Coordinates of C-alpha atoms in Angstrom, one line a residue:
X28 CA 58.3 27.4 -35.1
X29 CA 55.4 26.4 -32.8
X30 CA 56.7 22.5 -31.7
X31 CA 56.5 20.9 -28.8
X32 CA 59.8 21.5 -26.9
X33 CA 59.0 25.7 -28.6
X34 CA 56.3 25.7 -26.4
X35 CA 57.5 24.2 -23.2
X36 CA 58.1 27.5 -21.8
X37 CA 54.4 29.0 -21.9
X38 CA 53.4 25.3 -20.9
X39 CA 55.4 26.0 -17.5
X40 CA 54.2 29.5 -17.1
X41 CA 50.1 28.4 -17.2
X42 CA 51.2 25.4 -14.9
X43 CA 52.5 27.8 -12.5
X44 CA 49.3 30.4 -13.3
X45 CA 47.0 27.1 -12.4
X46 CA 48.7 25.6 -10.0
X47 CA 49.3 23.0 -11.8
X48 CA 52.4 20.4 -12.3
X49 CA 54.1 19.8 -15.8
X50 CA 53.2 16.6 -17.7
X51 CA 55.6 13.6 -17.3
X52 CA 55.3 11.4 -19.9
X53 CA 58.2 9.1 -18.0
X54 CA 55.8 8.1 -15.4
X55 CA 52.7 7.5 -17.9
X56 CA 52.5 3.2 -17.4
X57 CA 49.9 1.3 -19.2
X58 CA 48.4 -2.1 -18.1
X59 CA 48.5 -4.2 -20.8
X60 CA 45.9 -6.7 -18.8
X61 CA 42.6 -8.1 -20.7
X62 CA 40.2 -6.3 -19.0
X63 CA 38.3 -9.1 -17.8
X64 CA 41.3 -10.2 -16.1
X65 CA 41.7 -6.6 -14.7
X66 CA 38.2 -6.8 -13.2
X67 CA 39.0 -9.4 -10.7
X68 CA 41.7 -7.0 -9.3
X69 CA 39.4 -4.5 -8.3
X70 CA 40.2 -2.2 -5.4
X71 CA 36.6 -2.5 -4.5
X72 CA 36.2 -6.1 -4.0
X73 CA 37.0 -7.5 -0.2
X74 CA 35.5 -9.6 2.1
X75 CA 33.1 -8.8 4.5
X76 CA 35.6 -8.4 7.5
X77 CA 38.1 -6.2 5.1
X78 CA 34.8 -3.9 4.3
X79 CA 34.3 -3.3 7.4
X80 CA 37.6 -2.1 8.9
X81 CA 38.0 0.1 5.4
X82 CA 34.6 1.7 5.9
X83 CA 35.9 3.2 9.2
X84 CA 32.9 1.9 11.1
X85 CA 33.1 2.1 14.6
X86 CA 31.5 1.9 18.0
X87 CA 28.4 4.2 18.1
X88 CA 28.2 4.5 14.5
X89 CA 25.1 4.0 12.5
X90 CA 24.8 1.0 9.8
X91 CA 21.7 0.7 7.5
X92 CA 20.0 -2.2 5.8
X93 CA 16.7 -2.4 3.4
X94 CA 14.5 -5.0 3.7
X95 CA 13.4 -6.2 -0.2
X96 CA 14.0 -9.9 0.6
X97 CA 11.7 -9.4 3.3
X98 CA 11.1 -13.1 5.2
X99 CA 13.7 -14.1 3.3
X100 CA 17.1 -11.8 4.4
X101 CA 19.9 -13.2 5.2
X102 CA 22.3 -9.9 4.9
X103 CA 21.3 -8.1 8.2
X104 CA 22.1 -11.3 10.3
X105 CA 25.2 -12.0 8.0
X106 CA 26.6 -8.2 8.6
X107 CA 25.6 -8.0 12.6
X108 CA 26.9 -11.5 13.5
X109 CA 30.0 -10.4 11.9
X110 CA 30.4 -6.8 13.5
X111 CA 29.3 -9.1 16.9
X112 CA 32.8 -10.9 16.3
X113 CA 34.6 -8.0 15.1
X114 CA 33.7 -6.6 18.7
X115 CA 31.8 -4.0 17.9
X116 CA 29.7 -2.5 20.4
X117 CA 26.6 0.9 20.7
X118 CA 26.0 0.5 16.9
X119 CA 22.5 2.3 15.4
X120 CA 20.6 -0.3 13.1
X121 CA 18.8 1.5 10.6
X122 CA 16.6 -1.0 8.7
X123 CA 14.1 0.0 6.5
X124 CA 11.9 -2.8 8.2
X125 CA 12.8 -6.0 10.3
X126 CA 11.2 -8.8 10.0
X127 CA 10.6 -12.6 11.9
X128 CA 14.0 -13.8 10.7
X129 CA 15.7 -11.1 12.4
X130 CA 15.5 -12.6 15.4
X131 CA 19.0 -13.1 16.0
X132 CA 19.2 -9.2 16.7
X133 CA 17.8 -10.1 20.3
X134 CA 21.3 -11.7 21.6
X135 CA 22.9 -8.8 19.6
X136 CA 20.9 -6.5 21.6
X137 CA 21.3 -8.2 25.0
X138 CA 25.2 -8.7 24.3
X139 CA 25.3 -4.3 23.8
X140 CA 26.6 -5.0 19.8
X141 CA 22.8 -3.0 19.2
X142 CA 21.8 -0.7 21.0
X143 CA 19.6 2.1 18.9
X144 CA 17.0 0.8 16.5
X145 CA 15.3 3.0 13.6
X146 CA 12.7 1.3 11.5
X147 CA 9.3 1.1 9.7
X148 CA 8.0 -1.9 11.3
X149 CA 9.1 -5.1 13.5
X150 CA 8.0 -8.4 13.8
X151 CA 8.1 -11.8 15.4
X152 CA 10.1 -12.7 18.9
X153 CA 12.3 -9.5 18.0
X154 CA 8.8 -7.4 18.1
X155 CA 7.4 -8.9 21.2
X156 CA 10.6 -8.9 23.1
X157 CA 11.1 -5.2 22.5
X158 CA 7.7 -4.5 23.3
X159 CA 8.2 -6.0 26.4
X160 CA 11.2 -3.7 27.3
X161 CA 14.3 -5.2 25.8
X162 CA 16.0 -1.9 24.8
X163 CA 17.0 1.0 26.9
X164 CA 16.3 3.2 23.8
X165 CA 13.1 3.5 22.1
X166 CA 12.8 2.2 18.6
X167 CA 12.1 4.9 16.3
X168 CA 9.5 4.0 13.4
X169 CA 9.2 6.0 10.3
X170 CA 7.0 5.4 7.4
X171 CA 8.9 4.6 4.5
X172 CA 8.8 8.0 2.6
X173 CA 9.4 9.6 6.3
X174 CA 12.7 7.4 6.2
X175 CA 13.5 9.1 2.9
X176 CA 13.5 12.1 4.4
X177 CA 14.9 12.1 7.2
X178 CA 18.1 10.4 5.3
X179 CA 18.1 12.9 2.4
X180 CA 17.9 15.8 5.5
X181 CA 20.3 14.5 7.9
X182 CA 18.0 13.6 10.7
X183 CA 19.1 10.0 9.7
X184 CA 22.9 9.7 9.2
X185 CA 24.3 6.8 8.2
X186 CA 27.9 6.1 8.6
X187 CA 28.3 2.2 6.7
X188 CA 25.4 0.8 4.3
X189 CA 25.7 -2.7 3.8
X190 CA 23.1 -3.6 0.9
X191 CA 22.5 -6.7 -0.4
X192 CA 22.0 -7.5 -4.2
X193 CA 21.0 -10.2 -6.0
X194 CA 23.7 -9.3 -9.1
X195 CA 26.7 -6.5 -8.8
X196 CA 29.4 -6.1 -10.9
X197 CA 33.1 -5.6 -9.4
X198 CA 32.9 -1.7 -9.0
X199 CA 29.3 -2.1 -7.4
X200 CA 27.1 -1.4 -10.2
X201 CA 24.1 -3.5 -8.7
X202 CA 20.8 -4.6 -9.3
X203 CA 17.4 -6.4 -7.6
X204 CA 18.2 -9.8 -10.2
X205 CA 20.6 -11.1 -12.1
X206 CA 20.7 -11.2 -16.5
X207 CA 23.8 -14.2 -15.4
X208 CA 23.0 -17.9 -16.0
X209 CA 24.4 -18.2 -12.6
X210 CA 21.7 -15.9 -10.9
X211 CA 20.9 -17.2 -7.2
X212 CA 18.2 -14.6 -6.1
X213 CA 15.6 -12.0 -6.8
X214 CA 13.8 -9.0 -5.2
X215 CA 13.2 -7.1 -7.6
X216 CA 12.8 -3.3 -6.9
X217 CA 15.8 -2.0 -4.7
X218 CA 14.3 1.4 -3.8
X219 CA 14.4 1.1 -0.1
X220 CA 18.2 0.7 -0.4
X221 CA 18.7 3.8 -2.7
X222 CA 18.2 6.7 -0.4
X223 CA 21.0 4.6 1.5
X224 CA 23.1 4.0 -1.3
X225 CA 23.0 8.1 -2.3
X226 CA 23.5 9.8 1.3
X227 CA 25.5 7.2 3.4
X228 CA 29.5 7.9 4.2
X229 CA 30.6 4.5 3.1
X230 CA 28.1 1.7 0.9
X231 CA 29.0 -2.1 0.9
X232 CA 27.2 -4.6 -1.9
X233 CA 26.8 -7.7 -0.9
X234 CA 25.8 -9.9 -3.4
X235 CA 25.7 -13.3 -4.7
X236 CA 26.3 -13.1 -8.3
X237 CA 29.4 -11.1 -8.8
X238 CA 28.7 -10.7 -12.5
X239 CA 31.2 -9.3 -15.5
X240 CA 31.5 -5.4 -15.7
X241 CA 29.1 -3.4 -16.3
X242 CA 25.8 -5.3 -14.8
X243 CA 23.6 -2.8 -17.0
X244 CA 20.4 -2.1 -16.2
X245 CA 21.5 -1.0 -12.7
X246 CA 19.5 0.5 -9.6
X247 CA 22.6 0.9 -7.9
X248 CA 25.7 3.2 -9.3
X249 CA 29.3 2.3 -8.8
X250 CA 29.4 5.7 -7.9
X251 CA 27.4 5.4 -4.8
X252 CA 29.8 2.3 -3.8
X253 CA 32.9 2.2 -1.9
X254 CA 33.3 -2.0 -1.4
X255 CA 31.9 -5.3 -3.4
X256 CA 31.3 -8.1 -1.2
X257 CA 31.1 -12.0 -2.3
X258 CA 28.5 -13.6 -0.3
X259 CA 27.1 -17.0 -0.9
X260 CA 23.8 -16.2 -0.2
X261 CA 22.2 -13.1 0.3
X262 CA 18.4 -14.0 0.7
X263 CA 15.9 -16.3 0.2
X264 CA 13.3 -15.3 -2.7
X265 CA 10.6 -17.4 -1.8
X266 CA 9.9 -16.0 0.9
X267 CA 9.5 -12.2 -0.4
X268 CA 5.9 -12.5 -0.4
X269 CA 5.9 -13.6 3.3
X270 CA 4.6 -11.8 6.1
X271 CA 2.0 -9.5 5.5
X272 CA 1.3 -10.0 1.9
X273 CA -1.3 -12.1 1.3
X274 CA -3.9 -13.3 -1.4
X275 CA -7.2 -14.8 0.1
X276 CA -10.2 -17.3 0.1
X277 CA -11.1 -15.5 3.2
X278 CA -15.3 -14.9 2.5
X279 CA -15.3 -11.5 4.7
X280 CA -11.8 -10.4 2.9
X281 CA -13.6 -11.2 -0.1
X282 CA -17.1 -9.3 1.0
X283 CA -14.7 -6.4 2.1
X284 CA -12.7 -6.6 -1.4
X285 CA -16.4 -6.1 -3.3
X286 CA -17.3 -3.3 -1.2
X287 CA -14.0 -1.6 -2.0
X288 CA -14.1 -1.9 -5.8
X289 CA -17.9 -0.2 -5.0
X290 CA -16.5 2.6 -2.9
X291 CA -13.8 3.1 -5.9
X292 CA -16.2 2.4 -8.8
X293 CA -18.6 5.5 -7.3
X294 CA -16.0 8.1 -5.9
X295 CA -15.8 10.2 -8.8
X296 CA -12.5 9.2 -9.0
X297 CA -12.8 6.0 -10.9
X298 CA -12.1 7.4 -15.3
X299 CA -9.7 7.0 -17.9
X300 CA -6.0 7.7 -16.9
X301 CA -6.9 7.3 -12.7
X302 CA -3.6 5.7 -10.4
X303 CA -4.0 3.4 -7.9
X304 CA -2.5 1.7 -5.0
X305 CA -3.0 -1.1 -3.1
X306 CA -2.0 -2.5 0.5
X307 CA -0.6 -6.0 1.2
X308 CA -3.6 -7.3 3.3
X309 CA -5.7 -9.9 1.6
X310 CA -8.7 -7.8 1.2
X311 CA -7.0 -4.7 -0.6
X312 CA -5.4 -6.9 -3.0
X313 CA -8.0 -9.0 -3.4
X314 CA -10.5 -5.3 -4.7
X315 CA -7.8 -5.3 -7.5
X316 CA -9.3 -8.5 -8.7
X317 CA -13.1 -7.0 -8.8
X318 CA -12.1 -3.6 -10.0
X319 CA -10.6 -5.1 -13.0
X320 CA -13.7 -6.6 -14.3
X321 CA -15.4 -3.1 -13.9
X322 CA -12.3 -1.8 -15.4
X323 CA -12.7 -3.7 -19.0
X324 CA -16.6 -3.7 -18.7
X325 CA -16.1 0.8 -19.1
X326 CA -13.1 0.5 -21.2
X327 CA -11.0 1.9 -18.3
X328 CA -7.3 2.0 -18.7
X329 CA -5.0 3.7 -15.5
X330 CA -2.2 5.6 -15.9
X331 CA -0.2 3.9 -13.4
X332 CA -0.1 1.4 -10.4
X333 CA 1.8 2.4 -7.2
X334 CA 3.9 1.3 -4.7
X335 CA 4.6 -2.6 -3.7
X336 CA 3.5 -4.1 -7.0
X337 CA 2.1 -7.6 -6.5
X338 CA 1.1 -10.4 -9.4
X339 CA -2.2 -9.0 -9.7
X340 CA -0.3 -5.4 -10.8
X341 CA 1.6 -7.0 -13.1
X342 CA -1.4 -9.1 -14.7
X343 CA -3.0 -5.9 -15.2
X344 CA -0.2 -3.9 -16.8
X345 CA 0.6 -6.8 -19.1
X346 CA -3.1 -6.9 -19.9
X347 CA -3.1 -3.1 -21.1
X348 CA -5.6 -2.4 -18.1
X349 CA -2.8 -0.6 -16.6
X350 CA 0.1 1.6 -18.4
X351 CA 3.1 2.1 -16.2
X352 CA 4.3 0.4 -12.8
X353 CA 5.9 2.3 -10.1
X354 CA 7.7 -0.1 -8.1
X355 CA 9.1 0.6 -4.6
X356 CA 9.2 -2.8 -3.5
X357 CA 8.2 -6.1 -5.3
X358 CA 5.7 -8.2 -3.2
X359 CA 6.4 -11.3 -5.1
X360 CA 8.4 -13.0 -7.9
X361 CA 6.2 -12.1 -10.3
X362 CA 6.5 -8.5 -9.3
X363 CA 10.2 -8.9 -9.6
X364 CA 10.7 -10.8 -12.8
X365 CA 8.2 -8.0 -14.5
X366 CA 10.5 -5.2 -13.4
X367 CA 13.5 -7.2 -15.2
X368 CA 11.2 -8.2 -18.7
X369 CA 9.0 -5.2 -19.0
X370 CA 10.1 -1.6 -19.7
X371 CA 6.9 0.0 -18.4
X372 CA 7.4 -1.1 -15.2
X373 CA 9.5 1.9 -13.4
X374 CA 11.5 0.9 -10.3
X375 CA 11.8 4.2 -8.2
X376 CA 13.9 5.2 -5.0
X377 CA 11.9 5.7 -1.2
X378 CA 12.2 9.3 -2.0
X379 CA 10.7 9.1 -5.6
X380 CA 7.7 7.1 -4.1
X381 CA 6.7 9.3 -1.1
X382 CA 8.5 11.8 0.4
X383 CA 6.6 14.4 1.5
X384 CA 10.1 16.9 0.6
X385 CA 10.0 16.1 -3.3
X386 CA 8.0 17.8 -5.4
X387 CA 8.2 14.7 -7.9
X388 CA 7.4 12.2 -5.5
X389 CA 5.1 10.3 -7.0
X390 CA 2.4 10.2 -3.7
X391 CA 1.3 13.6 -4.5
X392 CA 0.3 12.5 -7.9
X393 CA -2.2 9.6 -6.4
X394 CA -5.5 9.4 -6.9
X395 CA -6.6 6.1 -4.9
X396 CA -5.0 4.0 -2.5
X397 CA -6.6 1.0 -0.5
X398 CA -5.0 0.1 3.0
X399 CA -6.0 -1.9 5.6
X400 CA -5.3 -1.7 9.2
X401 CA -5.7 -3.5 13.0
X402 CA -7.6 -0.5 14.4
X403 CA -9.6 2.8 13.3
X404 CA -11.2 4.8 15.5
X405 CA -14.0 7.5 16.0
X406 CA -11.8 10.2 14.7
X407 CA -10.8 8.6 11.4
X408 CA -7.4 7.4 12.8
X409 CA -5.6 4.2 12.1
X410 CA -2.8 2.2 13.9
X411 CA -1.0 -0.4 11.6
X412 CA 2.0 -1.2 13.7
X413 CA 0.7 -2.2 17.9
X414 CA -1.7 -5.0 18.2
X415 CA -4.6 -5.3 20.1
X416 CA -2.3 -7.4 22.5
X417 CA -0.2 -4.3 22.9
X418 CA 2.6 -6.0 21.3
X419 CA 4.1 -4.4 17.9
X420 CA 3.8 -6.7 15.1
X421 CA 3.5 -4.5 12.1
X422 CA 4.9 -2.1 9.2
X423 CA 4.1 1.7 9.2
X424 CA 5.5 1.3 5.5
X425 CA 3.9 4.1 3.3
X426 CA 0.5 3.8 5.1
X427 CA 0.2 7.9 6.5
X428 CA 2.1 8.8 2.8
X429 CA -0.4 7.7 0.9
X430 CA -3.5 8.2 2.8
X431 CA -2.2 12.1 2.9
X432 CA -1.3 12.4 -0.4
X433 CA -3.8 10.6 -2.5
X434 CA -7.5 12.4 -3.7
X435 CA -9.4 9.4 -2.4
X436 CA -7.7 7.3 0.9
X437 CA -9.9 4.1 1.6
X438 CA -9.6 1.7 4.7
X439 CA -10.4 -1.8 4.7
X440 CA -10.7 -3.7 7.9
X441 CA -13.1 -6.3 9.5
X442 CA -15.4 -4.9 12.0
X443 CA -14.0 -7.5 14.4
X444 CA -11.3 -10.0 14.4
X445 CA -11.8 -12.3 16.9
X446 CA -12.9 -11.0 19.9
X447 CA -11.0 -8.0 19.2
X448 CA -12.6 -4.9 18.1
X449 CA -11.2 -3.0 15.4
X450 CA -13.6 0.2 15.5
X451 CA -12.8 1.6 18.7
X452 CA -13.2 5.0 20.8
X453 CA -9.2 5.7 20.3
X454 CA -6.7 4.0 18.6
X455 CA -3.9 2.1 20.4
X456 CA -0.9 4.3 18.7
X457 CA -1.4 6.8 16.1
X458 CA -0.1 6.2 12.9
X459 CA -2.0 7.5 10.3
X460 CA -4.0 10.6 11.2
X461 CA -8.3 10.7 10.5
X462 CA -7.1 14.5 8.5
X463 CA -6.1 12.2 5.7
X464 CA -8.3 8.8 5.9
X465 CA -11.3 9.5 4.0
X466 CA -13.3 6.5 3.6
X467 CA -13.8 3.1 6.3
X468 CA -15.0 -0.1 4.6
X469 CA -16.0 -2.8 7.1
X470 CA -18.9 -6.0 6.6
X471 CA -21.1 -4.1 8.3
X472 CA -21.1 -0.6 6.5
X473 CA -18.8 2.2 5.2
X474 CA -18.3 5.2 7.0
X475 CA -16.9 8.5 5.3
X476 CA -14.7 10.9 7.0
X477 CA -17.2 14.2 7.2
X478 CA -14.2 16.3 5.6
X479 CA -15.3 14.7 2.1
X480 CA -19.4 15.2 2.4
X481 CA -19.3 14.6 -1.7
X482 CA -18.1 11.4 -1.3
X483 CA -20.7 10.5 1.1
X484 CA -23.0 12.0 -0.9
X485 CA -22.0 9.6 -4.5
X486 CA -21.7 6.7 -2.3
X487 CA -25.3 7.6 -1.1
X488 CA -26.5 7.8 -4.5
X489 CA -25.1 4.2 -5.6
X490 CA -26.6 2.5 -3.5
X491 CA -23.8 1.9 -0.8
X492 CA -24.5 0.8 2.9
X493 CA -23.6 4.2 4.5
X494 CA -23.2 4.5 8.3
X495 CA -21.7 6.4 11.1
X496 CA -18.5 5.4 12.3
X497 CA -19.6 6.0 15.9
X498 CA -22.4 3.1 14.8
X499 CA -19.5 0.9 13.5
X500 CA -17.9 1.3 17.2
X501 CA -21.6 0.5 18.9
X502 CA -22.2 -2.5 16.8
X503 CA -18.9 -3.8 17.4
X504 CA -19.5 -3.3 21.1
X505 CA -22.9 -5.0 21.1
X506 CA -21.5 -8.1 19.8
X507 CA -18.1 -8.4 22.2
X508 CA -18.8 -6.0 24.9
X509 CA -16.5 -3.3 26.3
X510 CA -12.6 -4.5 25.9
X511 CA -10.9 -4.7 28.6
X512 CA -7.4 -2.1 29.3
X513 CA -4.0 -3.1 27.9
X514 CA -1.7 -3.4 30.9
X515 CA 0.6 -1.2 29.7
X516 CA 3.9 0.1 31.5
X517 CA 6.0 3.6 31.8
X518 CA 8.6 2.9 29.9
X519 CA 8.8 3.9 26.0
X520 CA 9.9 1.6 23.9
X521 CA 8.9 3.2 20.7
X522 CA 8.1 7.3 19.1
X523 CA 6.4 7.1 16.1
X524 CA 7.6 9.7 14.1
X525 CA 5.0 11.5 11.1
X526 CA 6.1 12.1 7.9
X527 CA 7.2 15.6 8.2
X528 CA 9.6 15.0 10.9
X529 CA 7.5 15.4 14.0
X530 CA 6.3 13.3 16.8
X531 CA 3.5 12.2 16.3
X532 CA 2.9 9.4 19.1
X533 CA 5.2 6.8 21.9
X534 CA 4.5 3.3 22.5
X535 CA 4.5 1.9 26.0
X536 CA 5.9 -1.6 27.0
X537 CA 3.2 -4.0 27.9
X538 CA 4.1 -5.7 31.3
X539 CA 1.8 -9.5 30.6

């Protein structure tokens, strides 16, 4: 005989060998609940307050935040007012930027409920009041693939994520829109949040369209996420495109947009199956406008489009003048609604854009990028994040991870803004090294990096106003005179960390 109750015996006897129990039927109970019903009940859903104290957060800890609803966020305000009432105290914010609307954070600061700061960029009153000395510790700023990084490595532990989503389902399958007729928000690409999501002890979604099981596509697994938070708003997508991003009627942004679609058009770098990125000043986006024309007038068709895709990305992918989109971040609506419609259009993780650790990251596979920048100097270097004012009001972003990974790195900035010269002997803080910028367009001429002599020598050959960047610092000192020294103070209030994990410069606090 070879039945059940026959082979109970040998059943015991591999338990045993396994250490293993026995199956007991008696205690098998099945939940007869419709399993929309069941959904509701899910040990994952709480309210912000609950999700807190289950997460195990406490004092000193570190709690992260992205930034993809940019102007618009409402979740890192939402999450440290709440931990301010909770009494929490000595808590590491670790945003993947901060923004104008963050201001709030100051009174957090001030009151001891914040006391560490790691970021890419800050803006607004919180900017200027740290630059003046609000914080006993120095921010740290990382670009955005640094950021990567440093979480995937463990320089950057974080002990609670609390990421915002515009649609998640009760067991925190989440996403940057919303398929529900109910949808209240958009932002598109979450890939600042997914390093987060992947490598922090404890992950909370807030979002405000809790949407029926499973919320398929998603950027975010229910895997990665211990609690699902109910909010009634998470952000504001109108502003998304706020801050930095900016189209432009501008006549020199326009001149310096020209120039830059030249400078591509003539590198040797500009053929069938060529990838490109773009910045969020005016100018750099506004080269994608002019390159296109030159694009259909060759029959020239990119493989793929980088980074923060804007509207004028998207316009190009959909006309066929560009095949894929890799999308960190949207920079607009447009951007976002494309990533949800279109099926070319890629969203990717800050690690799959431009970590300098993965050999997939899809920096080292660049050709061109085009960023701009408040200061270059002699040397080829550029500061994106300190003003000329001494005051921080700025993004490191992906800046040094493109400009070191891509063939062809191209800088466009006015020769002046202002008064303010932004060709100068040394830059005000280092961000991107001159090793890995290799061309400066300004109005008054384009200087190439000596490193790349064969791109100076095509440019040469097209025709292209080619100068000397010391000339570029002359001529803007001929026009304004010598500027006058930044009152700076002793204290740090920022370290600028490079992409491979070193320092790489420290910001002083301005004392006027």
């Amino acid at each position: 005989m070879n039945s059940y109750n026959d082979r109970k015996s040998q059943i015991e006897a591999q338990a045993i060998r396994l250490g293993k129990t026995v199956y007991n039927d008696s205690k098998a109970v099945k939940n007869p609940t419709p399993r929309l019903e069941l959904q509701k009940e899910s040990s994952k859903l709480a309210t912000l307050e609950d999700a807190i104290r289950k997460s195990g957060l406490s004092d000193g800890m570190t709690i992260s935040f992205h930034h993809h609803f940019r102007g618009g966020d409402k979740v890192v305000n939402m999450v440290v007012d709440k931990l301010a009432e909770m009494g929490f105290k000595n808590l590491h914010l670790a945003a993947s930027s901060l923004s104008d609307v963050h201001a709030p954070l100051i009174e957090h600061i001030r009151n001891g409920v914040i006391t560490k700061i790691s970021t890419s960029g800050l803006r607004g009153e919180l900017a200027k009041e740290i630059s003046h000395g609000l914080m006993d510790e120095p921010v740290i700023f990382r670009s955005h693939g640094g950021r990567g990084s440093a979480i995937a490595n463990g320089d950057l532990h974080i002990d609670v994520a609390f990421l915002g989503a515009p649609s998640s389902d009760p067991l925190g399958n989440a996403t940057g829109y919303s398929r529900s007729e109910n949808a209240k928000s958009i932002c598109g690409s979450l890939g600042y949040a997914l390093p987060d999501a992947r490598y922090a002890d404890k992950v909370v979604i807030i979002t405000d369209d809790l949407v029926p099981y499973p919320n398929t596509p998603n950027s975010i697994s229910e895997r990665d996420v211990d609690f699902v938070v109910e909010a009634e708003s998470v952000g504001d997508s109108s502003k998304i495109s706020s801050g930095a991003i900016r189209d432009t009627k501008n006549p020199r942004d326009i001149l310096l947009a020209r120039q830059a679609a030249k400078v591509i058009e003539n590198s040797g770098y500009f053929k069938p199956g060529f990838s490109i990125q773009t910045g969020s000043g005016g100018a750099s986006l506004a080269a994608v406008k002019y390159l296109r024309d030159s694009m259909v007038k060759n029959n020239i068709v990119a493989d793929f489009a980088l980074g923060g895709i804007t509207a004028h990305m998207v316009k190009l992918h959909e006309e066929g003048l560009i095949k894929r989109l890799i999308d960190v971040q949207s920079f607009d609506k447009v951007a976002a609604e494309s990533l949800r419609r279109n099926p070319m259009h890629k969203e990717v993780s800050a690690n799959e854009y431009a970590s300098a650790d993965e050999p997939g990251s899809a920096v080292h596979y660049l050709d061109i990028v085009i960023l701009s920048a408040l200061e270059t100097d002699v040397n080829f270097n550029v500061n994106v994040l300190v003003g000329s004012d001494g005051i921080i009001r700025g993004a490191i972003g992906g800046h040094p991870d493109t400009a070191a990974d891509s063939a062809l790195s191209i800088i466009v900035c006015p020769l002046l803004r202002g008064r303010i010269p932004c060709v100068v002997d040394e830059v005000t803080t280092l961000i991107t090294p001159g090793s890995s910028v290799d061309v400066i367009v300004t109005e008054y001429g384009i200087a190439v990096n000596p490193r790349r002599p064969e791109i100076k020598e095509r440019l040469e050959a097209a025709g292209l106003n080619i100068v000397d960047i010391t000339w570029l610092r002359d001529k803007a000192r001929s026009i304004i005179g010598e500027a006058s020294a930044l009152p700076f103070g002793n204290k740090t209030v920022g370290v600028v960390m490079n992409r491979d994990g070193s320092v790489l410069d420290v910001i002083k606090n301005i004392e006027s």
